[in-house]
Tab-separated table of C-alpha atoms in Angstrom:
chain	number	residue	atom	x	y	z
A	1	MET	CA	90.287	53.448	-137.962
A	2	THR	CA	87.863	50.790	-136.699
A	3	ALA	CA	87.070	51.102	-133.001
A	4	ARG	CA	88.102	48.197	-130.783
A	5	ALA	CA	87.129	47.241	-127.266
A	6	THR	CA	89.670	48.366	-124.663
A	7	PRO	CA	91.001	46.429	-121.648
A	8	ALA	CA	88.564	48.458	-119.549
A	9	ASP	CA	85.678	47.301	-121.771
A	10	PHE	CA	86.668	43.650	-121.366
A	11	ALA	CA	87.022	44.079	-117.614
A	12	ALA	CA	83.533	45.571	-117.465
A	13	VAL	CA	81.800	42.628	-119.179
A	14	ALA	CA	83.688	40.170	-116.960
A	15	ARG	CA	82.783	41.921	-113.715
A	16	GLY	CA	80.539	39.712	-111.619
A	17	TYR	CA	81.571	36.478	-113.313
A	18	ASP	CA	82.866	33.900	-110.814
A	19	PRO	CA	84.404	30.501	-111.657
A	20	ASP	CA	81.890	28.998	-109.228
A	21	PRO	CA	78.500	29.019	-111.018
A	22	SER	CA	76.716	29.132	-107.657
A	23	ARG	CA	78.346	32.502	-106.996
A	24	SER	CA	78.372	33.949	-110.490
A	25	LEU	CA	76.538	36.571	-112.471
A	26	SER	CA	76.092	36.288	-116.226
A	27	LEU	CA	78.056	38.304	-118.762
A	28	ASN	CA	77.336	42.017	-118.776
A	29	ALA	CA	74.662	43.023	-121.307
A	30	ARG	CA	77.231	45.041	-123.274
A	31	ALA	CA	78.704	41.757	-124.507
A	32	TYR	CA	75.382	41.178	-126.294
A	33	THR	CA	74.519	44.700	-127.464
A	34	ASP	CA	77.687	46.739	-128.067
A	35	PRO	CA	79.096	46.540	-131.633
A	36	LEU	CA	82.578	46.595	-130.074
A	37	PHE	CA	81.907	43.139	-128.679
A	38	PHE	CA	80.540	41.793	-131.931
A	39	ALA	CA	83.920	42.743	-133.434
A	40	ALA	CA	85.646	41.058	-130.487
A	41	ASP	CA	83.562	37.913	-131.047
A	42	ARG	CA	84.566	37.816	-134.691
A	43	ASP	CA	88.270	38.333	-133.968
A	44	ALA	CA	88.754	36.385	-130.722
A	45	VAL	CA	86.110	33.660	-131.022
A	46	LEU	CA	84.932	32.903	-134.548
A	47	ALA	CA	88.248	33.412	-136.346
A	48	ARG	CA	90.120	31.265	-133.806
A	49	SER	CA	87.776	28.332	-133.300
A	50	TRP	CA	86.667	25.273	-135.245
A	51	GLN	CA	83.613	26.065	-137.357
A	52	TRP	CA	81.224	23.506	-138.834
A	53	VAL	CA	81.041	23.302	-142.634
A	54	CYS	CA	79.096	20.204	-143.718
A	55	HIS	CA	78.697	16.431	-143.486
A	56	VAL	CA	81.577	14.529	-145.043
A	57	GLU	CA	79.206	13.075	-147.683
A	58	LYS	CA	79.256	16.411	-149.510
A	59	LEU	CA	83.064	16.260	-149.908
A	60	ARG	CA	83.709	12.525	-150.292
A	61	ALA	CA	84.529	12.346	-154.005
A	62	PRO	CA	87.840	13.614	-155.440
A	63	GLY	CA	87.238	17.048	-156.932
A	64	SER	CA	84.201	17.812	-154.759
A	65	TYR	CA	84.136	21.335	-153.348
A	66	LEU	CA	82.040	23.682	-151.229
A	67	ALA	CA	82.319	27.473	-150.978
A	68	VAL	CA	81.289	28.945	-147.599
A	69	GLU	CA	81.759	32.022	-145.429
A	70	ILE	CA	83.488	31.539	-142.068
A	71	ALA	CA	83.827	34.433	-139.615
A	72	GLY	CA	83.091	36.807	-142.494
A	73	GLN	CA	85.818	35.296	-144.676
A	74	PRO	CA	85.289	33.470	-148.022
A	75	ILE	CA	86.542	29.874	-147.755
A	76	ALA	CA	86.596	26.990	-150.249
A	77	VAL	CA	86.920	23.379	-149.078
A	78	VAL	CA	87.955	20.765	-151.671
A	79	ARG	CA	88.856	17.093	-151.864
A	80	ASP	CA	91.959	16.831	-154.045
A	81	GLY	CA	92.869	14.000	-156.409
A	82	THR	CA	94.825	12.129	-153.742
A	83	GLY	CA	91.836	12.116	-151.375
A	84	ALA	CA	93.236	14.814	-149.079
A	85	LEU	CA	90.802	17.407	-147.741
A	86	ARG	CA	91.999	20.983	-148.214
A	87	ALA	CA	90.636	24.433	-147.415
A	88	PHE	CA	91.718	27.796	-148.827
A	89	TYR	CA	90.749	31.412	-148.729
A	90	ASN	CA	88.460	31.574	-151.748
A	91	VAL	CA	90.450	34.437	-153.243
A	92	CYS	CA	92.525	34.548	-156.432
A	93	LYS	CA	96.156	35.595	-155.918
A	94	HIS	CA	96.015	37.764	-159.059
A	95	ARG	CA	93.283	40.339	-158.410
A	96	ALA	CA	91.374	38.879	-155.433
A	97	HIS	CA	88.303	37.640	-157.312
A	98	GLN	CA	86.252	34.830	-155.765
A	99	LEU	CA	87.273	31.499	-157.248
A	100	LEU	CA	84.542	28.961	-156.472
A	101	SER	CA	80.823	29.408	-155.857
A	102	GLY	CA	78.288	27.069	-154.332
A	103	GLU	CA	79.207	23.421	-154.494
A	104	GLY	CA	80.105	20.863	-157.135
A	105	ASN	CA	82.936	18.813	-158.569
A	106	THR	CA	85.910	20.029	-160.561
A	107	SER	CA	89.351	18.912	-161.691
A	108	ARG	CA	90.828	22.395	-161.295
A	109	ILE	CA	90.072	25.785	-159.797
A	110	MET	CA	89.812	28.465	-162.487
A	111	CYS	CA	89.270	32.118	-161.642
A	112	PRO	CA	86.255	33.461	-163.578
A	113	TYR	CA	87.919	36.889	-163.884
A	114	HIS	CA	91.194	36.289	-165.767
A	115	ALA	CA	91.300	32.475	-166.023
A	116	TRP	CA	94.189	31.858	-163.679
A	117	VAL	CA	94.069	28.133	-162.980
A	118	TYR	CA	94.964	26.417	-159.699
A	119	ARG	CA	95.398	22.735	-158.964
A	120	LEU	CA	93.238	21.224	-156.237
A	121	ASP	CA	96.190	21.432	-153.850
A	122	GLY	CA	96.122	25.219	-154.298
A	123	THR	CA	99.253	25.600	-156.424
A	124	LEU	CA	99.109	27.777	-159.515
A	125	ALA	CA	99.014	25.736	-162.737
A	126	ARG	CA	98.493	28.393	-165.386
A	127	ALA	CA	98.398	32.192	-165.637
A	128	PRO	CA	97.584	33.334	-169.199
A	129	HIS	CA	99.846	35.860	-170.942
A	130	THR	CA	102.426	36.109	-168.173
A	131	GLU	CA	105.357	34.718	-170.194
A	132	THR	CA	106.978	38.133	-170.619
A	133	LEU	CA	106.672	39.237	-166.995
A	134	VAL	CA	109.919	39.928	-165.159
A	135	ASP	CA	110.604	37.959	-161.959
A	136	PHE	CA	107.318	36.077	-162.175
A	137	ASP	CA	107.482	32.445	-161.075
A	138	PRO	CA	104.151	30.564	-161.036
A	139	ALA	CA	105.752	27.853	-158.867
A	140	THR	CA	105.903	30.305	-155.948
A	141	ILE	CA	102.186	31.133	-156.037
A	142	CYS	CA	99.692	29.136	-153.985
A	143	LEU	CA	96.289	29.808	-152.475
A	144	ASP	CA	96.377	30.629	-148.771
A	145	GLN	CA	95.432	27.490	-146.866
A	146	VAL	CA	93.403	27.249	-143.666
A	147	GLN	CA	93.126	24.352	-141.265
A	148	VAL	CA	90.510	21.727	-142.094
A	149	ALA	CA	89.513	18.541	-140.277
A	150	GLU	CA	87.127	15.613	-140.536
A	151	PHE	CA	85.508	15.005	-137.168
A	152	CYS	CA	82.633	12.662	-136.294
A	153	GLY	CA	81.568	12.446	-139.926
A	154	PHE	CA	81.605	16.226	-140.383
A	155	VAL	CA	83.988	18.796	-141.873
A	156	PHE	CA	85.256	21.739	-139.812
A	157	VAL	CA	87.664	24.586	-140.599
A	158	ASN	CA	89.684	26.930	-138.405
A	159	LEU	CA	91.104	30.233	-139.683
A	160	ASP	CA	93.753	30.309	-136.965
A	161	PRO	CA	96.919	28.621	-138.284
A	162	ALA	CA	98.207	28.219	-134.725
A	163	ALA	CA	95.081	26.529	-133.350
A	164	ALA	CA	95.393	23.034	-131.950
A	165	SER	CA	93.547	20.305	-133.818
A	166	LEU	CA	89.874	19.804	-133.117
A	167	ALA	CA	90.580	16.256	-131.938
A	168	ALA	CA	93.164	17.538	-129.455
A	169	GLN	CA	90.934	20.333	-128.161
A	170	SER	CA	87.758	18.286	-127.784
A	171	GLY	CA	89.013	15.451	-125.597
A	172	ASP	CA	86.573	12.529	-125.492
A	173	LEU	CA	83.845	14.192	-127.562
A	174	GLU	CA	84.292	12.017	-130.649
A	175	THR	CA	84.283	8.826	-128.569
A	176	GLU	CA	81.110	9.981	-126.824
A	177	ILE	CA	79.296	10.920	-130.049
A	178	ARG	CA	80.253	7.700	-131.817
A	179	HIS	CA	79.020	5.705	-128.839
A	180	TRP	CA	75.529	7.159	-129.242
A	181	ALA	CA	75.628	7.557	-133.052
A	182	PRO	CA	77.881	4.794	-134.437
A	183	ASP	CA	76.508	5.220	-137.979
A	184	ILE	CA	77.048	8.977	-138.146
A	185	ASP	CA	79.380	8.745	-141.183
A	186	GLN	CA	76.740	6.872	-143.201
A	187	LEU	CA	73.850	9.279	-142.585
A	188	THR	CA	72.679	11.415	-145.493
A	189	HIS	CA	71.233	14.907	-145.759
A	190	GLY	CA	67.452	14.951	-145.614
A	191	HIS	CA	66.271	18.496	-144.875
A	192	ARG	CA	67.370	22.034	-143.939
A	193	LEU	CA	65.596	24.723	-141.963
A	194	THR	CA	66.897	28.328	-141.871
A	195	TYR	CA	65.983	31.150	-139.518
A	196	GLU	CA	66.887	34.837	-139.242
A	197	ILE	CA	66.799	35.925	-135.598
A	198	ARG	CA	66.856	39.450	-134.162
A	199	SER	CA	69.262	38.595	-131.368
A	200	ASN	CA	72.954	38.410	-130.609
A	201	TRP	CA	74.401	34.952	-131.235
A	202	LYS	CA	75.455	34.533	-127.601
A	203	ASN	CA	71.828	34.817	-126.492
A	204	VAL	CA	71.003	31.995	-128.903
A	205	VAL	CA	73.760	29.833	-127.407
A	206	ASP	CA	72.724	30.753	-123.848
A	207	ASN	CA	69.179	29.633	-124.534
A	208	PHE	CA	70.327	26.352	-126.090
A	209	LEU	CA	72.545	25.485	-123.138
A	210	GLU	CA	69.910	25.421	-120.394
A	211	CYS	CA	66.558	23.736	-119.939
A	212	TYR	CA	65.693	25.783	-116.851
A	213	HIS	CA	63.202	27.505	-119.154
A	214	CYS	CA	61.762	24.294	-120.607
A	215	PRO	CA	58.926	23.605	-118.112
A	216	THR	CA	57.659	27.157	-118.643
A	217	ALA	CA	58.313	27.689	-122.344
A	218	HIS	CA	58.473	24.187	-123.915
A	219	LYS	CA	55.698	22.092	-122.393
A	220	ASP	CA	55.587	19.740	-125.420
A	221	PHE	CA	59.320	19.127	-125.148
A	222	CYS	CA	58.986	18.224	-121.483
A	223	ASP	CA	56.693	15.369	-122.508
A	224	LEU	CA	58.955	14.309	-125.391
A	225	VAL	CA	61.849	13.668	-122.972
A	226	ASP	CA	61.879	12.499	-119.366
A	227	MET	CA	63.007	15.667	-117.584
A	228	ASP	CA	63.800	13.656	-114.438
A	229	THR	CA	66.636	11.985	-116.392
A	230	TYR	CA	67.931	15.185	-118.025
A	231	LYS	CA	71.645	15.592	-117.220
A	232	VAL	CA	74.026	18.314	-118.422
A	233	THR	CA	77.801	17.829	-118.157
A	234	THR	CA	80.462	20.372	-119.117
A	235	TYR	CA	83.920	19.544	-120.439
A	236	GLY	CA	86.790	21.585	-121.918
A	237	ILE	CA	85.181	23.055	-125.064
A	238	TYR	CA	81.878	21.203	-125.110
A	239	SER	CA	78.936	20.125	-123.025
A	240	SER	CA	76.638	17.100	-123.283
A	241	HIS	CA	72.895	17.116	-122.648
A	242	MET	CA	71.336	13.687	-122.131
A	243	ALA	CA	67.829	12.464	-121.334
A	244	ASP	CA	65.690	9.409	-121.892
A	245	ALA	CA	62.712	9.651	-124.203
A	246	GLY	CA	59.414	10.252	-122.448
A	247	LYS	CA	57.557	7.134	-121.400
A	248	GLY	CA	54.053	8.223	-122.370
A	249	SER	CA	52.349	9.983	-125.241
A	250	ASN	CA	53.319	13.558	-126.012
A	251	SER	CA	52.068	16.482	-128.089
A	252	ALA	CA	55.413	17.080	-129.860
A	253	TYR	CA	55.574	14.056	-132.175
A	254	ASP	CA	54.885	10.339	-131.909
A	255	VAL	CA	57.895	8.317	-130.729
A	256	SER	CA	56.052	5.087	-129.968
A	257	ASN	CA	57.950	3.304	-132.759
A	258	ALA	CA	61.293	5.005	-132.114
A	259	THR	CA	64.425	2.868	-132.384
A	260	VAL	CA	66.532	5.632	-130.768
A	261	ARG	CA	65.219	6.210	-127.245
A	262	THR	CA	67.798	8.698	-125.975
A	263	HIS	CA	67.794	12.463	-126.379
A	264	ALA	CA	71.532	13.095	-126.850
A	265	VAL	CA	72.788	16.618	-127.550
A	266	TRP	CA	76.276	18.113	-127.680
A	267	TRP	CA	77.290	21.753	-127.871
A	268	LEU	CA	80.760	22.335	-129.314
A	269	TRP	CA	82.417	25.693	-128.752
A	270	PRO	CA	81.420	28.140	-129.972
A	271	THR	CA	78.541	27.730	-132.451
A	272	THR	CA	77.928	24.055	-133.310
A	273	CYS	CA	75.148	21.959	-131.760
A	274	LEU	CA	74.742	18.266	-132.581
A	275	MET	CA	71.392	16.727	-131.669
A	276	ARG	CA	70.114	13.153	-131.765
A	277	TYR	CA	66.397	13.239	-131.019
A	278	PRO	CA	64.254	10.154	-130.289
A	279	GLY	CA	63.166	8.435	-133.510
A	280	ARG	CA	65.191	6.698	-136.218
A	281	SER	CA	68.955	7.021	-136.299
A	282	SER	CA	69.703	10.642	-137.189
A	283	MET	CA	71.763	13.690	-136.356
A	284	ILE	CA	70.577	17.283	-136.467
A	285	VAL	CA	73.262	19.959	-136.786
A	286	LEU	CA	72.346	23.416	-135.554
A	287	ASN	CA	74.838	25.934	-136.903
A	288	ILE	CA	74.620	29.318	-135.154
A	289	ILE	CA	75.954	32.009	-137.504
A	290	PRO	CA	76.629	35.487	-136.062
A	291	VAL	CA	75.520	38.142	-138.561
A	292	GLY	CA	75.576	41.362	-136.535
A	293	PRO	CA	75.431	42.631	-132.940
A	294	ASP	CA	71.698	41.854	-132.846
A	295	ARG	CA	71.325	39.470	-135.785
A	296	THR	CA	71.906	35.714	-135.978
A	297	ARG	CA	71.229	33.135	-138.667
A	298	GLU	CA	70.480	29.529	-137.740
A	299	THR	CA	70.567	26.514	-139.998
A	300	TYR	CA	69.196	23.136	-138.937
A	301	ASP	CA	70.480	20.291	-141.112
A	302	PHE	CA	68.826	16.903	-140.669
A	303	PHE	CA	71.038	13.901	-141.452
A	304	LEU	CA	68.974	10.742	-141.691
A	305	GLU	CA	69.111	7.078	-142.632
A	306	SER	CA	67.569	7.964	-146.018
A	307	PRO	CA	67.387	11.135	-148.153
A	308	GLU	CA	63.633	11.368	-147.593
A	309	PRO	CA	62.351	11.781	-144.018
A	310	ASP	CA	59.900	9.121	-142.851
A	311	ALA	CA	56.553	10.016	-141.305
A	312	MET	CA	57.986	10.305	-137.778
A	313	GLU	CA	60.826	12.538	-138.997
A	314	ARG	CA	58.466	14.754	-140.999
A	315	ASP	CA	56.438	15.222	-137.845
A	316	ALA	CA	59.590	15.943	-135.826
A	317	ILE	CA	60.702	18.531	-138.409
A	318	ARG	CA	57.240	20.115	-138.264
A	319	TYR	CA	57.409	20.246	-134.459
A	320	LEU	CA	60.853	21.797	-134.443
A	321	ASP	CA	59.932	24.334	-137.145
A	322	GLU	CA	56.410	25.297	-136.119
A	323	VAL	CA	56.552	24.920	-132.354
A	324	LEU	CA	59.985	24.658	-130.708
A	325	GLN	CA	61.736	27.249	-132.880
A	326	VAL	CA	58.836	29.674	-132.650
A	327	GLU	CA	59.048	29.422	-128.872
A	328	ASP	CA	62.857	29.775	-128.710
A	329	ILE	CA	63.114	32.622	-131.216
A	330	GLY	CA	60.462	34.541	-129.283
A	331	LEU	CA	62.457	34.018	-126.087
A	332	VAL	CA	65.848	35.169	-127.365
A	333	GLU	CA	64.435	38.145	-129.258
A	334	SER	CA	62.672	39.278	-126.095
A	335	VAL	CA	65.915	38.874	-124.121
A	336	GLN	CA	67.800	40.923	-126.722
A	337	ARG	CA	65.269	43.740	-126.444
A	338	GLY	CA	65.487	43.624	-122.649
A	339	MET	CA	69.280	43.725	-122.690
A	340	SER	CA	69.119	46.883	-124.804
A	341	THR	CA	67.216	48.782	-122.104
A	342	PRO	CA	68.684	50.553	-119.041
A	343	ALA	CA	66.730	48.095	-116.862
A	344	PHE	CA	69.173	45.201	-117.249
A	345	THR	CA	72.917	44.836	-116.757
A	346	GLN	CA	73.398	41.177	-115.835
A	347	GLY	CA	71.589	38.449	-113.926
A	348	ARG	CA	72.348	35.680	-111.452
A	349	ILE	CA	73.325	32.232	-112.737
A	350	VAL	CA	70.968	29.536	-111.414
A	351	ASN	CA	73.027	26.433	-110.672
A	352	ASP	CA	72.131	22.893	-109.677
A	353	PRO	CA	75.295	21.181	-108.352
A	354	ASP	CA	73.830	17.834	-109.470
A	355	GLY	CA	73.883	18.979	-113.109
A	356	SER	CA	70.196	18.641	-113.920
A	357	GLY	CA	68.669	20.125	-117.049
A	358	LYS	CA	66.945	22.789	-114.942
A	359	SER	CA	70.242	24.555	-114.346
A	360	GLU	CA	72.381	27.190	-116.047
A	361	HIS	CA	75.821	25.737	-115.343
A	362	ALA	CA	76.459	24.985	-119.054
A	363	LEU	CA	75.594	28.595	-119.875
A	364	HIS	CA	78.104	29.673	-117.209
A	365	HIS	CA	80.688	27.323	-118.759
A	366	PHE	CA	80.129	29.045	-122.137
A	367	HIS	CA	80.569	32.478	-120.555
A	368	GLY	CA	83.898	31.380	-119.115
A	369	LEU	CA	85.092	30.296	-122.562
A	370	VAL	CA	83.999	33.641	-124.023
A	371	LEU	CA	85.951	35.547	-121.370
A	372	ASP	CA	88.997	33.342	-121.912
A	373	ALA	CA	88.843	34.102	-125.633
A	374	TYR	CA	88.607	37.856	-124.987
A	375	LYS	CA	91.882	37.693	-123.033
A	376	ALA	CA	93.709	37.206	-126.343
A	377	LEU	CA	92.652	40.724	-127.359
A	378	VAL	CA	93.643	42.489	-124.128
């Protein structure tokens, strides 16, 4: 029997957390190091929240599909012949073989094991050599569906059939994003970066949600944006991070010809980060993928005005890959090592009531959402 965290375990990681960030400690280190809490994250957080899949351009055409893994589960997302977006467990109802791999376009879903064929709406169309079976009715067989949604030009899925829609949960987020990125649906994929990080996923999110560390660890970034204008605001299941582009030259990348002059970033619970850096119109999607108690995979997808990055965007990608990510990965891996020692249990949240970037109130907001999610398992 697989071990599970007990009510006492959950109470221990919550101890010291206060709804007031000016009074609060961070989550207990066990939430980042104990395999029991990685299992809790998978069951209470990842399997019950909206997870990013791709830009809608990948699934625009009827018959287009994409096979992915969400919260450790194989999922296929397809656009059926009527234009409806559907998502299923990518598992044949005959003998559980995977149905689709990678991405592409198809008029049907055929299992590569025994050639059972499903329509794009998930219903069974054909099962070879079953005519003599007793009490076998193909009309009663359908792939198990999961929730899927188009949101701000992107596709998300949620494995929880009882979860409220992403639009309902996220309040004004779509309005806010479309204000700053009105062409988001028309952007196209230009580049992907992938990283394997020796840290718990929550440390990666923690680091993303505060710029208290930026003046010390990201000196180039602090020239790229005007830190005096950096403002972080928390909402129900997201937070926004806004700043003007820096006014002078910087050592990150040249933004002198930028048409977008605002650094606009949104974190959406629990693992999606949408970023619009100064430059041309674009959107970067950081997808934080928990792999193990001390392992995380990150993908950075760059959606641009054209499939090929221009010179400014190539320089921005180089900066993010060779400078900013090197700095951040070093930080979170060091934190993970420190949390695994007897020298650290939890630390004090640093809060600026005015919501500046040099504050950890968005990190505290994330911790509150984590603890709320854990309550479902108590």
